[in-house]
Amino acid sequence: MQGILENLVQEGDCVIDGTVGNGHDTLFLAKLVGHTGSIHGFDIQAEAIAATQKRLEDAGIMGDHIQLHHCSHDQIGEKVPEKIKAAVFNLGFLPGGDKSIITMTDSTLPAIAQACEKCLPNGVISIMCYPGHAGGDKEALGVETFLSRLPHARWRVAKYQILNTSSPAPFQICAFRLDD
């Protein structure tokens, strides 16, 4: 997915990290949008927000153009006033954190819907799903079902899954917004 984002996201764009976790995706996105762009990162865990802020500060990138929201990603519609070029979601649980705290279908699907509403033409929404943990299978199915129903005239949706690995294998779904 990084290659796709590198080709689509440019300096000055607005992007969303719907699940900041340990800040790896947020840092990657920050490098793409530069100081003239903006990033909105979301996580319900204070530990994730702190880890992300530290990662950005250590990289010398943290600034006013980066908004880290300590709340559910289903508040994208309230917290992000701009249209976006990309949104990334890495579902499941915080690596190295409490595995009982997971993303949930009832907040993830509204978050994805809100990201789709904010997505500019030629933008992308990328979701990494992990059906192998408790609750992950239901969430992954919900995400796949929701995205498969986006109107074909406006969206192209693709699923990427490694087939020769453990079952159930994680997969990524990308929804590409077409030009108007």
PDB file of C-alpha atoms in Angstrom:
ATOM      1  CA  MET A   1       0.000   0.000   0.000  1.00  0.00           C
ATOM      2  CA  GLN A   2       2.889   2.350   0.634  1.00  0.00           C
ATOM      3  CA  GLY A   3       3.646   2.551  -3.093  1.00  0.00           C
ATOM      4  CA  ILE A   4       0.054   3.473  -3.894  1.00  0.00           C
ATOM      5  CA  LEU A   5       0.033   6.156  -1.200  1.00  0.00           C
ATOM      6  CA  GLU A   6       3.379   7.523  -2.411  1.00  0.00           C
ATOM      7  CA  ASN A   7       1.889   7.907  -5.901  1.00  0.00           C
ATOM      8  CA  LEU A   8      -1.376   9.526  -4.752  1.00  0.00           C
ATOM      9  CA  VAL A   9      -0.596  11.630  -1.687  1.00  0.00           C
ATOM     10  CA  GLN A  10       1.310  14.848  -2.295  1.00  0.00           C
ATOM     11  CA  GLU A  11       2.726  17.608  -0.159  1.00  0.00           C
ATOM     12  CA  GLY A  12      -0.119  19.801   1.057  1.00  0.00           C
ATOM     13  CA  ASP A  13      -2.786  17.063   1.079  1.00  0.00           C
ATOM     14  CA  CYS A  14      -4.982  16.189   4.065  1.00  0.00           C
ATOM     15  CA  VAL A  15      -4.941  12.550   5.213  1.00  0.00           C
ATOM     16  CA  ILE A  16      -6.362  10.437   8.028  1.00  0.00           C
ATOM     17  CA  ASP A  17      -4.813   7.685  10.112  1.00  0.00           C
ATOM     18  CA  GLY A  18      -7.934   6.084  11.556  1.00  0.00           C
ATOM     19  CA  THR A  19      -6.000   3.902  14.017  1.00  0.00           C
ATOM     20  CA  VAL A  20      -2.668   5.478  14.973  1.00  0.00           C
ATOM     21  CA  GLY A  21      -1.432   2.549  17.073  1.00  0.00           C
ATOM     22  CA  ASN A  22       2.315   2.969  17.534  1.00  0.00           C
ATOM     23  CA  GLY A  23       2.534   5.741  14.926  1.00  0.00           C
ATOM     24  CA  HIS A  24       4.210   3.973  12.001  1.00  0.00           C
ATOM     25  CA  ASP A  25       1.515   4.854   9.453  1.00  0.00           C
ATOM     26  CA  THR A  26       1.154   8.371  10.886  1.00  0.00           C
ATOM     27  CA  LEU A  27       4.879   9.017  10.436  1.00  0.00           C
ATOM     28  CA  PHE A  28       4.787   7.654   6.885  1.00  0.00           C
ATOM     29  CA  LEU A  29       1.828   9.889   6.026  1.00  0.00           C
ATOM     30  CA  ALA A  30       3.474  12.913   7.676  1.00  0.00           C
ATOM     31  CA  LYS A  31       6.478  12.549   5.403  1.00  0.00           C
ATOM     32  CA  LEU A  32       4.188  12.466   2.358  1.00  0.00           C
ATOM     33  CA  VAL A  33       2.098  15.556   3.190  1.00  0.00           C
ATOM     34  CA  GLY A  34       4.992  17.620   4.557  1.00  0.00           C
ATOM     35  CA  HIS A  35       4.473  20.671   6.758  1.00  0.00           C
ATOM     36  CA  THR A  36       1.991  22.205   4.301  1.00  0.00           C
ATOM     37  CA  GLY A  37      -0.388  19.246   4.542  1.00  0.00           C
ATOM     38  CA  SER A  38      -2.428  18.019   7.459  1.00  0.00           C
ATOM     39  CA  ILE A  39      -2.950  14.744   9.267  1.00  0.00           C
ATOM     40  CA  HIS A  40      -5.741  13.688  11.562  1.00  0.00           C
ATOM     41  CA  GLY A  41      -4.896  10.620  13.652  1.00  0.00           C
ATOM     42  CA  PHE A  42      -7.396   8.758  15.833  1.00  0.00           C
ATOM     43  CA  ASP A  43      -7.090   6.238  18.639  1.00  0.00           C
ATOM     44  CA  ILE A  44      -9.133   5.409  21.722  1.00  0.00           C
ATOM     45  CA  GLN A  45      -6.024   4.510  23.725  1.00  0.00           C
ATOM     46  CA  ALA A  46      -3.971   7.256  25.375  1.00  0.00           C
ATOM     47  CA  GLU A  47      -0.971   4.905  25.127  1.00  0.00           C
ATOM     48  CA  ALA A  48      -1.279   4.902  21.325  1.00  0.00           C
ATOM     49  CA  ILE A  49      -1.599   8.676  21.099  1.00  0.00           C
ATOM     50  CA  ALA A  50       1.476   9.115  23.327  1.00  0.00           C
ATOM     51  CA  ALA A  51       3.522   6.570  21.338  1.00  0.00           C
ATOM     52  CA  THR A  52       2.574   8.254  18.064  1.00  0.00           C
ATOM     53  CA  GLN A  53       3.389  11.727  19.341  1.00  0.00           C
ATOM     54  CA  LYS A  54       6.787  10.518  20.576  1.00  0.00           C
ATOM     55  CA  ARG A  55       7.546   8.835  17.241  1.00  0.00           C
ATOM     56  CA  LEU A  56       6.697  12.060  15.377  1.00  0.00           C
ATOM     57  CA  GLU A  57       8.696  14.222  17.799  1.00  0.00           C
ATOM     58  CA  ASP A  58      11.708  11.887  17.560  1.00  0.00           C
ATOM     59  CA  ALA A  59      11.523  12.246  13.767  1.00  0.00           C
ATOM     60  CA  GLY A  60      11.323  16.042  14.066  1.00  0.00           C
ATOM     61  CA  ILE A  61       7.954  16.092  12.323  1.00  0.00           C
ATOM     62  CA  MET A  62       5.400  16.852  15.060  1.00  0.00           C
ATOM     63  CA  GLY A  63       3.728  20.216  14.498  1.00  0.00           C
ATOM     64  CA  ASP A  64       0.423  22.069  14.360  1.00  0.00           C
ATOM     65  CA  HIS A  65      -0.403  20.407  11.040  1.00  0.00           C
ATOM     66  CA  ILE A  66      -0.783  17.069  12.866  1.00  0.00           C
ATOM     67  CA  GLN A  67      -3.896  16.594  14.993  1.00  0.00           C
ATOM     68  CA  LEU A  68      -3.929  13.510  17.213  1.00  0.00           C
ATOM     69  CA  HIS A  69      -7.459  12.835  18.441  1.00  0.00           C
ATOM     70  CA  HIS A  70      -7.846  10.697  21.571  1.00  0.00           C
ATOM     71  CA  CYS A  71     -11.257   9.386  20.557  1.00  0.00           C
ATOM     72  CA  SER A  72     -12.943   6.803  18.385  1.00  0.00           C
ATOM     73  CA  HIS A  73     -12.403   6.943  14.655  1.00  0.00           C
ATOM     74  CA  ASP A  74     -16.166   7.169  14.231  1.00  0.00           C
ATOM     75  CA  GLN A  75     -15.748  10.889  15.019  1.00  0.00           C
ATOM     76  CA  ILE A  76     -13.980  11.619  11.717  1.00  0.00           C
ATOM     77  CA  GLY A  77     -17.006  13.566  10.495  1.00  0.00           C
ATOM     78  CA  GLU A  78     -16.848  15.866  13.529  1.00  0.00           C
ATOM     79  CA  LYS A  79     -13.078  16.271  13.809  1.00  0.00           C
ATOM     80  CA  VAL A  80     -11.934  16.541  10.177  1.00  0.00           C
ATOM     81  CA  PRO A  81     -13.288  19.629   8.410  1.00  0.00           C
ATOM     82  CA  GLU A  82     -11.294  19.170   5.183  1.00  0.00           C
ATOM     83  CA  LYS A  83     -11.672  16.829   2.243  1.00  0.00           C
ATOM     84  CA  ILE A  84      -9.001  14.107   2.294  1.00  0.00           C
ATOM     85  CA  LYS A  85      -6.712  12.443  -0.228  1.00  0.00           C
ATOM     86  CA  ALA A  86      -6.287   9.234   1.782  1.00  0.00           C
ATOM     87  CA  ALA A  87      -7.321   7.405   4.922  1.00  0.00           C
ATOM     88  CA  VAL A  88      -5.652   4.339   6.398  1.00  0.00           C
ATOM     89  CA  PHE A  89      -7.061   1.981   9.001  1.00  0.00           C
ATOM     90  CA  ASN A  90      -5.077  -0.844  10.589  1.00  0.00           C
ATOM     91  CA  LEU A  91      -7.767  -2.732  12.483  1.00  0.00           C
ATOM     92  CA  GLY A  92      -7.461  -5.095  15.433  1.00  0.00           C
ATOM     93  CA  PHE A  93      -5.505  -4.317  18.580  1.00  0.00           C
ATOM     94  CA  LEU A  94      -2.516  -2.171  19.540  1.00  0.00           C
ATOM     95  CA  PRO A  95       0.677  -4.193  18.974  1.00  0.00           C
ATOM     96  CA  GLY A  96       2.343  -4.567  22.365  1.00  0.00           C
ATOM     97  CA  GLY A  97      -0.801  -3.294  24.113  1.00  0.00           C
ATOM     98  CA  ASP A  98      -3.866  -4.772  25.761  1.00  0.00           C
ATOM     99  CA  LYS A  99      -5.245  -7.315  23.268  1.00  0.00           C
ATOM    100  CA  SER A 100      -8.691  -7.112  24.811  1.00  0.00           C
ATOM    101  CA  ILE A 101      -9.071  -3.559  23.460  1.00  0.00           C
ATOM    102  CA  ILE A 102      -9.901  -3.963  19.786  1.00  0.00           C
ATOM    103  CA  THR A 103     -11.503  -2.029  16.980  1.00  0.00           C
ATOM    104  CA  MET A 104     -15.203  -2.815  16.718  1.00  0.00           C
ATOM    105  CA  THR A 105     -17.546  -3.116  13.764  1.00  0.00           C
ATOM    106  CA  ASP A 106     -20.052  -0.631  15.224  1.00  0.00           C
ATOM    107  CA  SER A 107     -17.457   2.174  15.207  1.00  0.00           C
ATOM    108  CA  THR A 108     -15.296   1.047  12.271  1.00  0.00           C
ATOM    109  CA  LEU A 109     -18.068   1.010   9.656  1.00  0.00           C
ATOM    110  CA  PRO A 110     -19.260   4.567  10.449  1.00  0.00           C
ATOM    111  CA  ALA A 111     -15.609   5.702  10.422  1.00  0.00           C
ATOM    112  CA  ILE A 112     -15.039   4.213   6.978  1.00  0.00           C
ATOM    113  CA  ALA A 113     -18.313   5.691   5.709  1.00  0.00           C
ATOM    114  CA  GLN A 114     -17.270   9.137   6.979  1.00  0.00           C
ATOM    115  CA  ALA A 115     -13.824   8.780   5.375  1.00  0.00           C
ATOM    116  CA  CYS A 116     -15.482   7.841   2.077  1.00  0.00           C
ATOM    117  CA  GLU A 117     -17.704  10.945   2.284  1.00  0.00           C
ATOM    118  CA  LYS A 118     -14.612  13.140   2.774  1.00  0.00           C
ATOM    119  CA  CYS A 119     -12.491  11.445   0.093  1.00  0.00           C
ATOM    120  CA  LEU A 120     -11.487  13.576  -2.882  1.00  0.00           C
ATOM    121  CA  PRO A 121     -11.581  12.228  -6.434  1.00  0.00           C
ATOM    122  CA  ASN A 122      -8.469  10.120  -7.112  1.00  0.00           C
ATOM    123  CA  GLY A 123      -8.129   9.433  -3.388  1.00  0.00           C
ATOM    124  CA  VAL A 124      -7.964   6.139  -1.528  1.00  0.00           C
ATOM    125  CA  ILE A 125      -9.251   4.497   1.639  1.00  0.00           C
ATOM    126  CA  SER A 126      -7.070   1.582   2.808  1.00  0.00           C
ATOM    127  CA  ILE A 127      -8.175  -0.875   5.494  1.00  0.00           C
ATOM    128  CA  MET A 128      -6.030  -3.692   6.891  1.00  0.00           C
ATOM    129  CA  CYS A 129      -8.283  -6.393   8.403  1.00  0.00           C
ATOM    130  CA  TYR A 130      -7.263  -9.139  10.824  1.00  0.00           C
ATOM    131  CA  PRO A 131      -9.972 -11.809  11.032  1.00  0.00           C
ATOM    132  CA  GLY A 132      -7.847 -14.125  13.243  1.00  0.00           C
ATOM    133  CA  HIS A 133      -8.514 -12.524  16.641  1.00  0.00           C
ATOM    134  CA  ALA A 134     -11.740 -12.574  18.680  1.00  0.00           C
ATOM    135  CA  GLY A 135     -14.187 -10.205  16.979  1.00  0.00           C
ATOM    136  CA  GLY A 136     -11.877  -9.673  14.007  1.00  0.00           C
ATOM    137  CA  ASP A 137     -13.816 -12.024  11.754  1.00  0.00           C
ATOM    138  CA  LYS A 138     -17.079 -10.117  12.254  1.00  0.00           C
ATOM    139  CA  GLU A 139     -15.369  -6.766  11.699  1.00  0.00           C
ATOM    140  CA  ALA A 140     -13.521  -7.975   8.587  1.00  0.00           C
ATOM    141  CA  LEU A 141     -16.748  -9.326   7.085  1.00  0.00           C
ATOM    142  CA  GLY A 142     -18.531  -6.051   7.861  1.00  0.00           C
ATOM    143  CA  VAL A 143     -15.775  -3.998   6.218  1.00  0.00           C
ATOM    144  CA  GLU A 144     -15.701  -6.209   3.139  1.00  0.00           C
ATOM    145  CA  THR A 145     -19.490  -6.154   2.807  1.00  0.00           C
ATOM    146  CA  PHE A 146     -19.699  -2.366   3.251  1.00  0.00           C
ATOM    147  CA  LEU A 147     -16.961  -1.599   0.725  1.00  0.00           C
ATOM    148  CA  SER A 148     -18.259  -4.120  -1.822  1.00  0.00           C
ATOM    149  CA  ARG A 149     -21.495  -2.120  -1.899  1.00  0.00           C
ATOM    150  CA  LEU A 150     -19.900   1.235  -2.793  1.00  0.00           C
ATOM    151  CA  PRO A 151     -21.298   2.450  -6.130  1.00  0.00           C
ATOM    152  CA  HIS A 152     -19.200   1.173  -9.036  1.00  0.00           C
ATOM    153  CA  ALA A 153     -19.673   4.430 -10.935  1.00  0.00           C
ATOM    154  CA  ARG A 154     -17.708   6.266  -8.232  1.00  0.00           C
ATOM    155  CA  TRP A 155     -15.449   3.670  -6.581  1.00  0.00           C
ATOM    156  CA  ARG A 156     -13.171   0.760  -7.402  1.00  0.00           C
ATOM    157  CA  VAL A 157     -12.602  -1.632  -4.520  1.00  0.00           C
ATOM    158  CA  ALA A 158      -9.908  -4.308  -4.419  1.00  0.00           C
ATOM    159  CA  LYS A 159      -9.003  -6.937  -1.831  1.00  0.00           C
ATOM    160  CA  TYR A 160      -5.425  -8.111  -1.352  1.00  0.00           C
ATOM    161  CA  GLN A 161      -4.842 -11.304   0.597  1.00  0.00           C
ATOM    162  CA  ILE A 162      -1.918 -13.666   0.960  1.00  0.00           C
ATOM    163  CA  LEU A 163      -3.278 -17.120   0.280  1.00  0.00           C
ATOM    164  CA  ASN A 164      -0.370 -19.330   1.313  1.00  0.00           C
ATOM    165  CA  THR A 165      -0.288 -18.387   4.990  1.00  0.00           C
ATOM    166  CA  SER A 166      -2.106 -19.188   8.207  1.00  0.00           C
ATOM    167  CA  SER A 167      -5.863 -19.177   8.188  1.00  0.00           C
ATOM    168  CA  PRO A 168      -7.685 -16.911   8.569  1.00  0.00           C
ATOM    169  CA  ALA A 169      -5.221 -14.712   6.745  1.00  0.00           C
ATOM    170  CA  PRO A 170      -5.179 -10.942   7.206  1.00  0.00           C
ATOM    171  CA  PHE A 171      -6.202  -8.927   4.178  1.00  0.00           C
ATOM    172  CA  GLN A 172      -6.210  -5.383   2.912  1.00  0.00           C
ATOM    173  CA  ILE A 173      -9.038  -3.681   1.105  1.00  0.00           C
ATOM    174  CA  CYS A 174      -8.479  -0.493  -0.868  1.00  0.00           C
ATOM    175  CA  ALA A 175     -11.292   1.692  -2.120  1.00  0.00           C
ATOM    176  CA  PHE A 176     -10.194   4.063  -4.891  1.00  0.00           C
ATOM    177  CA  ARG A 177     -12.380   7.101  -5.504  1.00  0.00           C
ATOM    178  CA  LEU A 178     -12.764   7.803  -9.200  1.00  0.00           C
ATOM    179  CA  ASP A 179     -12.400  11.200 -10.796  1.00  0.00           C
ATOM    180  CA  ASP A 180     -15.739  13.027 -11.093  1.00  0.00           C
TER     181      ASP A 180
END
